[in-house]
Short mmCIF file of C-alpha atoms in Angstrom, two decimals:
data_model
loop_
_atom_site.label_atom_id
_atom_site.label_comp_id
_atom_site.label_asym_id
_atom_site.label_seq_id
_atom_site.Cartn_x
_atom_site.Cartn_y
_atom_site.Cartn_z
CA MET A 742 27.42 -2.55 -35.49
CA ALA A 743 24.85 -4.36 -33.46
CA TYR A 744 25.68 -5.90 -30.15
CA GLN A 745 25.64 -9.80 -30.04
CA PHE A 746 23.58 -10.67 -26.92
CA ASN A 747 24.74 -14.02 -25.52
CA PHE A 748 22.43 -15.08 -22.66
CA ALA A 749 23.24 -18.78 -23.33
CA ALA A 750 26.63 -18.12 -21.63
CA LEU A 751 24.94 -17.50 -18.42
CA GLU A 752 22.91 -20.76 -18.52
CA PRO A 753 25.27 -22.88 -16.34
CA TYR A 754 24.90 -20.22 -13.68
CA TRP A 755 21.25 -20.26 -13.09
CA THR A 756 21.53 -22.09 -9.77
CA GLN A 757 23.80 -19.38 -8.51
CA PHE A 758 21.18 -16.63 -9.75
CA ALA A 759 18.60 -18.69 -7.86
CA ARG A 760 20.72 -18.68 -4.86
CA GLY A 761 21.23 -14.86 -5.09
CA CYS A 762 17.50 -14.45 -5.15
CA TRP A 763 16.92 -16.59 -2.10
CA LEU A 764 19.87 -14.60 -0.03
CA THR A 765 18.36 -11.30 -1.26
CA VAL A 766 14.87 -12.26 0.08
CA LEU A 767 16.31 -13.56 3.32
CA LEU A 768 18.33 -10.45 3.74
CA ALA A 769 15.37 -8.20 3.26
CA THR A 770 13.33 -10.43 5.51
CA LEU A 771 15.87 -10.34 8.41
CA ALA A 772 16.31 -6.59 7.93
CA ILE A 773 12.61 -5.74 8.06
CA THR A 774 11.97 -7.97 11.01
CA ILE A 775 14.89 -6.74 13.09
CA GLY A 776 14.12 -3.14 11.74
CA LEU A 777 10.59 -3.42 13.00
CA VAL A 778 11.62 -4.29 16.53
CA ILE A 779 14.04 -1.43 16.43
CA GLY A 780 11.34 0.88 15.03
CA ILE A 781 8.64 -0.16 17.64
CA VAL A 782 11.28 0.73 20.41
CA VAL A 783 12.50 3.91 18.83
CA ALA A 784 8.87 5.13 18.03
CA LEU A 785 8.00 4.48 21.84
CA ALA A 786 11.32 6.34 22.82
CA ARG A 787 9.90 9.24 20.72
CA ARG A 788 6.99 9.60 22.67
CA SER A 789 8.75 9.14 26.08
CA GLN A 790 8.52 11.82 28.75
CA ILE A 791 12.31 11.33 29.42
CA ARG A 792 13.88 14.02 27.14
CA ALA A 793 17.17 12.38 26.75
CA LEU A 794 15.41 9.21 25.28
CA ASP A 795 13.46 11.32 22.88
CA LEU A 796 16.54 13.08 21.93
CA ALA A 797 18.52 9.85 21.34
CA ALA A 798 15.63 8.48 19.18
CA VAL A 799 15.40 11.58 17.03
CA SER A 800 19.14 11.66 16.58
CA TYR A 801 19.18 8.05 15.41
CA ILE A 802 16.25 8.61 12.98
CA GLU A 803 17.69 11.78 11.42
CA LEU A 804 21.23 10.64 11.31
CA ILE A 805 20.17 7.50 9.42
CA ARG A 806 17.60 9.07 7.26
CA ASN A 807 20.17 11.88 6.19
CA THR A 808 23.18 9.63 5.21
CA PRO A 809 23.58 7.30 2.31
CA PHE A 810 23.22 3.63 3.03
CA LEU A 811 26.65 2.95 1.35
CA VAL A 812 28.34 5.08 3.97
CA GLN A 813 26.41 3.32 6.87
CA VAL A 814 27.53 -0.12 5.47
CA PHE A 815 31.05 1.08 5.10
CA PHE A 816 31.14 2.67 8.62
CA ILE A 817 29.89 -0.67 10.17
CA TYR A 818 32.06 -3.02 8.14
CA PHE A 819 35.34 -1.04 7.73
CA GLY A 820 35.04 1.54 10.61
CA LEU A 821 33.71 -0.34 13.54
CA PRO A 822 36.49 -2.95 13.61
CA ALA A 823 38.74 0.10 14.98
CA LEU A 824 36.60 0.00 18.14
CA GLY A 825 37.00 -3.78 18.28
CA LEU A 826 33.64 -4.72 16.69
CA SER A 827 34.42 -6.96 13.75
CA PHE A 828 31.84 -8.42 11.52
CA SER A 829 31.66 -10.97 8.80
CA PRO A 830 30.38 -9.28 5.59
CA TRP A 831 26.95 -11.14 6.03
CA SER A 832 26.51 -9.95 9.63
CA ALA A 833 27.60 -6.42 8.75
CA ALA A 834 25.07 -6.41 5.90
CA VAL A 835 22.26 -7.76 8.17
CA LEU A 836 23.14 -5.12 10.91
CA ALA A 837 23.34 -2.29 8.49
CA LEU A 838 20.12 -3.13 6.90
CA SER A 839 18.43 -3.46 10.19
CA VAL A 840 19.56 -0.25 11.57
CA ASN A 841 18.68 1.39 8.36
CA CYS A 842 15.20 -0.09 8.23
CA GLY A 843 14.73 0.61 12.00
CA ALA A 844 15.03 4.39 11.47
CA PHE A 845 12.48 4.38 8.60
CA ALA A 846 10.17 2.00 10.27
CA ALA A 847 10.26 4.10 13.53
CA GLU A 848 8.93 7.08 11.55
CA VAL A 849 6.13 4.99 9.94
CA ILE A 850 5.11 3.60 13.30
CA ARG A 851 5.23 6.92 14.95
CA GLY A 852 2.96 8.21 12.03
CA GLY A 853 0.55 5.37 12.67
CA ILE A 854 0.46 5.85 16.50
CA ASP A 855 -0.14 9.62 16.11
CA ALA A 856 -3.08 8.81 13.83
CA ILE A 857 -5.01 7.25 16.70
CA PRO A 858 -7.25 9.92 18.12
CA LYS A 859 -6.53 10.85 21.81
CA GLY A 860 -10.00 10.02 22.85
CA GLN A 861 -9.10 6.26 22.23
CA TYR A 862 -6.33 6.47 24.81
CA GLU A 863 -8.67 8.24 27.28
CA ALA A 864 -11.34 5.65 26.76
CA GLY A 865 -8.75 2.92 27.35
CA ARG A 866 -7.68 4.58 30.57
CA ALA A 867 -11.37 5.16 31.61
CA LEU A 868 -11.93 1.39 31.39
CA GLY A 869 -9.09 0.83 33.63
CA LEU A 870 -6.53 -0.77 31.17
CA LYS A 871 -2.95 -0.47 31.95
CA PRO A 872 -0.57 1.43 29.69
CA LEU A 873 0.76 -1.63 28.15
CA GLN A 874 -2.72 -2.97 27.51
CA ILE A 875 -3.89 0.25 25.84
CA PHE A 876 -0.97 0.20 23.63
CA ARG A 877 -1.61 -3.40 22.67
CA TYR A 878 -5.32 -3.50 22.08
CA ILE A 879 -6.34 0.01 21.40
CA VAL A 880 -3.28 1.68 19.63
CA LEU A 881 -1.44 -1.18 17.90
CA LYS A 882 -4.13 -2.76 16.04
CA PRO A 883 -5.67 0.27 14.28
CA ALA A 884 -2.27 1.68 13.85
CA LEU A 885 -1.08 -1.49 12.13
CA ARG A 886 -3.95 -0.95 9.73
CA ILE A 887 -2.85 2.47 8.83
CA ILE A 888 0.86 1.77 8.61
CA TYR A 889 0.61 -1.73 6.73
CA PRO A 890 0.95 -0.08 3.23
CA ALA A 891 3.88 2.02 4.22
CA LEU A 892 5.61 -0.96 5.86
CA SER A 893 5.13 -3.32 2.93
CA GLY A 894 6.53 -0.53 0.81
CA GLN A 895 9.60 -0.48 3.20
CA PHE A 896 10.21 -4.26 2.67
CA ILE A 897 10.37 -3.80 -1.22
CA LEU A 898 12.61 -0.79 -0.57
CA ALA A 899 14.82 -3.01 1.65
CA LEU A 900 14.77 -5.72 -1.11
CA LEU A 901 16.26 -3.12 -3.47
CA THR A 902 18.66 -1.70 -0.94
CA THR A 903 20.34 -5.07 -0.28
CA SER A 904 22.03 -4.79 -3.81
CA ILE A 905 24.29 -2.12 -2.05
CA VAL A 906 25.75 -4.68 0.44
CA SER A 907 27.43 -6.28 -2.59
CA SER A 908 30.16 -3.51 -1.94
CA ILE A 909 31.37 -5.33 1.08
CA SER A 910 30.99 -8.51 -0.72
CA ALA A 911 28.22 -9.81 1.31
CA GLU A 912 26.71 -12.67 -0.80
CA GLU A 913 23.35 -11.76 -2.39
CA LEU A 914 21.89 -11.34 -5.96
CA THR A 915 24.18 -8.37 -6.99
CA ALA A 916 27.42 -9.86 -5.52
CA ILE A 917 26.68 -13.21 -7.21
CA ALA A 918 26.02 -11.38 -10.58
CA GLN A 919 29.47 -9.69 -10.05
CA SER A 920 31.14 -12.97 -9.53
CA VAL A 921 29.57 -14.54 -12.71
CA ASP A 922 30.66 -11.49 -14.46
CA THR A 923 34.43 -12.13 -13.52
CA LEU A 924 33.83 -15.70 -14.94
CA THR A 925 31.97 -14.91 -18.27
CA PHE A 926 32.59 -11.25 -19.06
CA ARG A 927 29.02 -10.88 -20.23
CA SER A 928 28.38 -7.73 -18.04
CA PHE A 929 25.45 -6.26 -19.90
CA GLU A 930 23.59 -9.65 -20.22
CA ILE A 931 24.20 -10.52 -16.50
CA TYR A 932 22.90 -7.05 -15.20
CA ILE A 933 19.88 -7.44 -17.43
CA VAL A 934 19.10 -10.79 -15.91
CA ALA A 935 19.79 -9.41 -12.26
CA THR A 936 17.46 -6.50 -12.93
CA ILE A 937 14.66 -8.57 -14.30
CA LEU A 938 15.14 -10.95 -11.22
CA TYR A 939 14.87 -7.74 -8.85
CA LEU A 940 11.91 -6.57 -10.74
CA THR A 941 10.19 -9.88 -10.59
CA LEU A 942 10.86 -10.13 -6.82
CA ALA A 943 9.54 -6.70 -6.19
CA MET A 944 6.44 -7.23 -8.19
CA LEU A 945 5.78 -10.58 -6.60
CA PHE A 946 5.91 -9.22 -3.10
CA ALA A 947 3.94 -6.25 -4.03
CA THR A 948 1.20 -8.58 -5.31
CA ILE A 949 1.46 -10.84 -2.16
CA PHE A 950 1.35 -7.72 0.18
CA LYS A 951 -1.74 -6.31 -1.51
CA ALA A 952 -3.50 -9.61 -1.15
CA ILE A 953 -2.81 -9.66 2.53
CA ASP A 954 -4.04 -6.19 2.87
CA ARG A 955 -7.33 -7.03 1.17
CA ALA A 956 -7.73 -10.12 3.28
CA TYR A 957 -6.84 -8.93 6.83
CA PHE A 958 -6.41 -5.02 6.97
CA SER A 959 -9.38 -3.74 5.00
CA TYR A 960 -12.32 -2.72 6.92
CA PRO A 961 -15.29 -5.13 6.37
CA VAL A 962 -17.73 -3.31 3.97
CA ARG A 963 -21.10 -4.80 3.82
CA MET B 1077 53.07 4.28 3.12
CA ILE B 1078 50.55 5.04 5.83
CA ARG B 1079 49.66 8.59 5.76
CA GLN B 1080 48.47 10.54 8.80
CA PHE B 1081 44.80 11.61 9.10
CA GLY B 1082 45.27 15.35 9.24
CA LEU B 1083 43.52 18.48 7.94
CA ASN B 1084 44.54 17.72 4.46
CA GLU B 1085 42.83 14.40 4.37
CA ALA B 1086 39.58 15.94 5.74
CA LEU B 1087 39.87 18.54 2.97
CA PHE B 1088 40.37 15.96 0.45
CA ILE B 1089 37.20 14.15 1.47
CA LEU B 1090 35.37 17.56 1.50
CA SER B 1091 36.57 18.12 -2.08
CA GLY B 1092 34.38 15.14 -3.17
CA ILE B 1093 31.38 17.16 -2.16
CA GLN B 1094 31.72 19.24 -5.34
CA ALA B 1095 31.03 16.13 -7.53
CA THR B 1096 28.22 15.09 -5.18
CA ILE B 1097 26.47 18.31 -5.56
CA ALA B 1098 27.14 18.74 -9.19
CA LEU B 1099 25.76 15.23 -9.88
CA SER B 1100 22.77 15.69 -7.66
CA LEU B 1101 21.92 19.05 -9.43
CA ILE B 1102 22.30 17.70 -13.10
CA ALA B 1103 20.18 14.59 -12.16
CA PHE B 1104 17.54 16.68 -10.48
CA ALA B 1105 17.28 19.21 -13.33
CA GLY B 1106 17.51 16.43 -15.99
CA GLY B 1107 15.20 14.37 -14.16
CA GLY B 1108 12.87 17.23 -13.45
CA LEU B 1109 12.58 17.98 -17.06
CA PHE B 1110 11.86 14.32 -18.30
CA GLY B 1111 9.99 13.74 -14.96
CA PHE B 1112 7.57 16.57 -15.96
CA VAL B 1113 6.90 14.74 -19.34
CA VAL B 1114 6.54 11.38 -17.61
CA ALA B 1115 3.91 12.95 -15.20
CA LEU B 1116 2.06 14.43 -18.16
CA LEU B 1117 2.01 11.17 -20.05
CA ARG B 1118 0.95 9.36 -16.92
CA THR B 1119 -2.05 11.57 -16.59
CA ALA B 1120 -2.87 11.71 -20.21
CA GLU B 1121 -6.25 10.90 -21.54
CA ASN B 1122 -4.98 8.16 -24.00
CA LYS B 1123 -4.97 4.88 -22.02
CA ALA B 1124 -1.98 3.30 -24.01
CA VAL B 1125 0.13 6.31 -23.22
CA ARG B 1126 -0.82 6.20 -19.38
CA ARG B 1127 0.14 2.48 -19.21
CA LEU B 1128 3.48 3.07 -20.89
CA ALA B 1129 4.40 5.93 -18.53
CA ALA B 1130 3.20 3.53 -15.64
CA ALA B 1131 5.52 0.76 -16.90
CA TYR B 1132 8.44 3.14 -17.03
CA ILE B 1133 7.81 4.27 -13.47
CA ASP B 1134 7.38 0.64 -12.27
CA PHE B 1135 10.65 -0.33 -13.83
CA PHE B 1136 12.54 2.34 -11.86
CA GLN B 1137 10.76 1.85 -8.60
CA GLY B 1138 11.03 -1.95 -8.75
CA THR B 1139 14.66 -2.33 -9.48
CA PRO B 1140 17.79 -1.27 -7.48
CA LEU B 1141 19.33 2.00 -8.36
CA LEU B 1142 22.74 0.12 -8.39
CA MET B 1143 21.43 -2.15 -11.14
CA GLN B 1144 20.12 0.90 -13.14
CA LEU B 1145 23.67 2.54 -13.01
CA PHE B 1146 25.24 -0.76 -14.00
CA LEU B 1147 22.85 -1.14 -16.98
CA VAL B 1148 23.74 2.28 -18.39
CA PHE B 1149 27.50 1.76 -17.53
CA TYR B 1150 27.85 -1.61 -19.26
CA GLY B 1151 24.87 -1.04 -21.63
CA LEU B 1152 26.13 2.13 -23.50
CA PRO B 1153 29.46 0.67 -24.51
CA ALA B 1154 27.74 -2.54 -25.73
CA PHE B 1155 26.00 -0.36 -28.23
CA GLY B 1156 29.11 1.23 -29.22
CA VAL B 1157 28.58 4.41 -27.36
CA GLN B 1158 31.57 5.07 -25.32
CA VAL B 1159 31.22 7.52 -22.49
CA ASN B 1160 33.13 8.31 -19.39
CA GLN B 1161 31.88 7.64 -15.89
CA TRP B 1162 30.61 11.11 -15.36
CA VAL B 1163 28.19 10.93 -18.40
CA ALA B 1164 27.29 7.19 -17.48
CA VAL B 1165 26.27 7.99 -13.96
CA ALA B 1166 24.54 11.34 -14.84
CA ILE B 1167 22.43 9.51 -17.49
CA GLY B 1168 21.71 6.69 -14.94
CA LEU B 1169 20.64 8.99 -12.17
CA THR B 1170 18.71 11.24 -14.60
CA LEU B 1171 16.49 8.41 -15.74
CA HIS B 1172 16.16 7.26 -12.10
CA ALA B 1173 15.00 10.78 -11.00
CA SER B 1174 12.77 11.15 -13.96
CA ALA B 1175 10.61 8.17 -12.89
CA PHE B 1176 10.53 9.07 -9.42
CA LEU B 1177 9.63 12.82 -9.95
CA GLY B 1178 7.19 11.76 -12.59
CA GLU B 1179 5.28 9.49 -9.99
CA ILE B 1180 5.50 12.23 -7.40
CA TRP B 1181 4.08 14.76 -9.72
CA ARG B 1182 1.49 12.50 -11.02
CA GLY B 1183 0.23 12.23 -7.56
CA SER B 1184 0.23 16.03 -7.13
CA ILE B 1185 -1.50 16.52 -10.36
CA GLN B 1186 -4.17 13.78 -9.59
CA ALA B 1187 -4.63 15.33 -5.98
CA VAL B 1188 -6.20 18.39 -7.63
CA PRO B 1189 -9.93 17.76 -7.38
CA LEU B 1190 -11.59 16.66 -10.58
CA GLY B 1191 -14.10 19.40 -10.42
CA GLN B 1192 -11.39 21.92 -11.21
CA THR B 1193 -10.68 20.25 -14.45
CA GLU B 1194 -14.36 20.01 -15.09
CA ALA B 1195 -15.09 23.63 -14.39
CA ALA B 1196 -12.07 24.73 -16.58
CA ARG B 1197 -13.39 22.51 -19.23
CA ALA B 1198 -16.97 24.06 -18.78
CA LEU B 1199 -15.23 27.34 -19.16
CA GLY B 1200 -14.00 26.21 -22.62
CA LEU B 1201 -10.36 26.00 -21.75
CA HIS B 1202 -8.23 23.59 -23.74
CA TYR B 1203 -5.89 21.06 -22.34
CA LYS B 1204 -2.85 23.49 -22.39
CA ASP B 1205 -4.65 26.30 -20.75
CA ARG B 1206 -6.37 23.88 -18.25
CA LEU B 1207 -2.95 22.74 -17.39
CA VAL B 1208 -1.13 25.77 -17.15
CA SER B 1209 -3.71 28.18 -15.63
CA VAL B 1210 -5.67 25.70 -13.47
CA ILE B 1211 -4.11 22.40 -12.53
CA LEU B 1212 -0.39 23.13 -12.38
CA PRO B 1213 -0.51 26.31 -9.97
CA GLN B 1214 -2.40 24.06 -7.54
CA ALA B 1215 -0.43 20.95 -8.08
CA VAL B 1216 2.95 22.59 -7.67
CA ARG B 1217 2.06 23.61 -4.00
CA LEU B 1218 1.22 20.05 -3.27
CA SER B 1219 4.45 18.78 -4.66
CA ILE B 1220 6.92 20.92 -2.93
CA ALA B 1221 7.49 18.72 0.10
CA PRO B 1222 7.75 15.37 -1.52
CA THR B 1223 9.87 16.80 -4.42
CA VAL B 1224 12.51 18.22 -1.75
CA GLY B 1225 12.09 14.84 -0.08
CA PHE B 1226 13.20 13.11 -3.12
CA LEU B 1227 16.04 15.50 -3.66
CA VAL B 1228 17.57 14.16 -0.26
CA GLN B 1229 17.05 10.63 -1.68
CA LEU B 1230 18.95 11.62 -4.79
CA ILE B 1231 21.88 13.14 -3.06
CA LYS B 1232 22.29 9.87 -1.01
CA GLY B 1233 21.77 8.03 -4.21
CA THR B 1234 24.75 9.64 -5.93
CA SER B 1235 26.86 7.86 -3.35
CA LEU B 1236 26.41 4.71 -5.49
CA ALA B 1237 28.52 6.30 -8.22
CA ALA B 1238 31.52 5.45 -5.97
CA ILE B 1239 30.86 1.72 -6.66
CA ILE B 1240 31.47 2.44 -10.35
CA GLY B 1241 34.74 4.20 -9.37
CA PHE B 1242 33.46 7.72 -9.85
CA VAL B 1243 35.19 10.06 -7.44
CA GLU B 1244 32.56 11.98 -5.23
CA LEU B 1245 32.11 12.37 -1.56
CA SER B 1246 31.87 8.57 -0.66
CA ARG B 1247 34.68 7.56 -3.05
CA SER B 1248 37.11 10.16 -1.73
CA ALA B 1249 36.28 8.83 1.74
CA GLN B 1250 37.15 5.27 0.60
CA ILE B 1251 40.40 6.66 -0.81
CA VAL B 1252 41.34 8.37 2.49
CA ALA B 1253 40.22 5.28 4.52
CA SER B 1254 42.61 3.00 2.67
CA THR B 1255 45.55 5.49 2.63
CA THR B 1256 45.48 6.41 6.15
CA TYR B 1257 43.95 3.15 7.80
CA LYS B 1258 41.56 5.18 9.73
CA PRO B 1259 38.31 3.97 8.23
CA LEU B 1260 36.13 4.97 11.32
CA LEU B 1261 37.40 8.58 11.04
CA ALA B 1262 36.86 8.75 7.17
CA TYR B 1263 33.47 7.19 7.13
CA GLY B 1264 32.38 9.06 10.27
CA LEU B 1265 33.48 12.39 8.63
CA VAL B 1266 31.74 11.77 5.32
CA ALA B 1267 28.60 10.76 7.06
CA ILE B 1268 28.73 14.23 8.78
CA PHE B 1269 29.26 15.98 5.32
CA TYR B 1270 26.19 14.25 3.90
CA PHE B 1271 24.18 15.03 6.96
CA VAL B 1272 25.12 18.72 6.57
CA LEU B 1273 23.84 18.45 3.02
CA CYS B 1274 20.69 16.51 3.56
CA PHE B 1275 19.43 17.46 6.94
CA PRO B 1276 18.30 21.11 6.10
CA LEU B 1277 16.60 19.81 3.07
CA SER B 1278 14.75 17.18 5.01
CA ARG B 1279 13.70 19.90 7.53
CA LEU B 1280 12.63 22.06 4.56
CA SER B 1281 10.53 19.12 3.21
CA ALA B 1282 8.88 18.39 6.65
CA MET B 1283 8.14 22.17 7.02
CA ALA B 1284 6.43 22.38 3.68
CA GLU B 1285 4.36 19.38 4.29
CA ARG B 1286 3.13 20.66 7.72
CA ARG B 1287 2.32 24.06 6.25
CA LEU B 1288 0.21 22.54 3.46
CA SER B 1289 -1.55 20.12 5.89
CA VAL B 1290 -2.56 23.15 7.99
CA SER B 1291 -4.10 25.10 4.99
CA ARG B 1292 -6.12 22.09 3.98
#
């Protein structure tokens, strides 16, 4: 017996799906932005002369990278209130995603910084630049060029990871799909639509990032 | 009734590790088998075949794992195939792994210099001989680090089975958290269990990567 698809049942909910897409993109953007700031700080701590700072940075990176995101979300949303830190589902989602992105961004950024030849630092110092100036002008820009592809990949990954925050009922595409599910009981159709929306978003951003890469980060070839 | 968080509760969480490991191994083995086929199709000489394999990979890399699991979980019954959670989750994770491993191994196969294929062809070796005696031995070396890295990702991915209600490490922590009202302890402990499982593999992957980059 063939399954009777009924996508028409979902039509009244299209504004909700659109809202879900917007919230998902918003979550991913917040996560990658805050995560990038965390990542830069942690990557600098990784290079610090102070051992405790380096150790703290490594522990943070390894702890986040070797535990599932679901557990991180649960720990923040259900666990931290025991320490007096309570969050709304949405803030817990932003926090968890940012902390998660931060660890991965730190490794990407470190890779970019490590790729800058040592001679460049020495040249900078020889020119009398201060450490911060060396970092900004000599390290950051070429490093950005190297890490850009990995970072844009990180954004897409964050976009897909956001679906997991539906488990603490933070509102985004998956959570909205689940709420439409309880109203229509068309589970299969709903998740097909949600999957296609995620795929479209991922491909859209991949295309945009590639265009930006070509426009700003490629070396001029004449 | 609120239960105390004692050794029994800790052991209950730990017992979920069996399902996590079993699920990871099944998905890794099944995904490896299909992934190998995907990698071969992705590097095939026929353009249409290559495109098809690329679309398969793009789908799994461009959608959340949770959606992939939902599609299998709700999709199979829609087609009259009644399966339990175990099978649904195992199928979902296997398909997921096959796409990622396929892409990793495509990269490894293509990283072997083209001159090797040309030389093998000049020696009169056919596709199968070229693959088995020339390309794969070199590609396997290159693929070790990212493959082990993906295994870590897969182990973490099995936690999403908890959302469907499948009892593994994360779900057993959820159960303990709700019966003892000690979520901080339960989720902290389960995080440690995952870490113990994943960290050695991450180190192994990093070590393999370093060793290969030195020899190059």
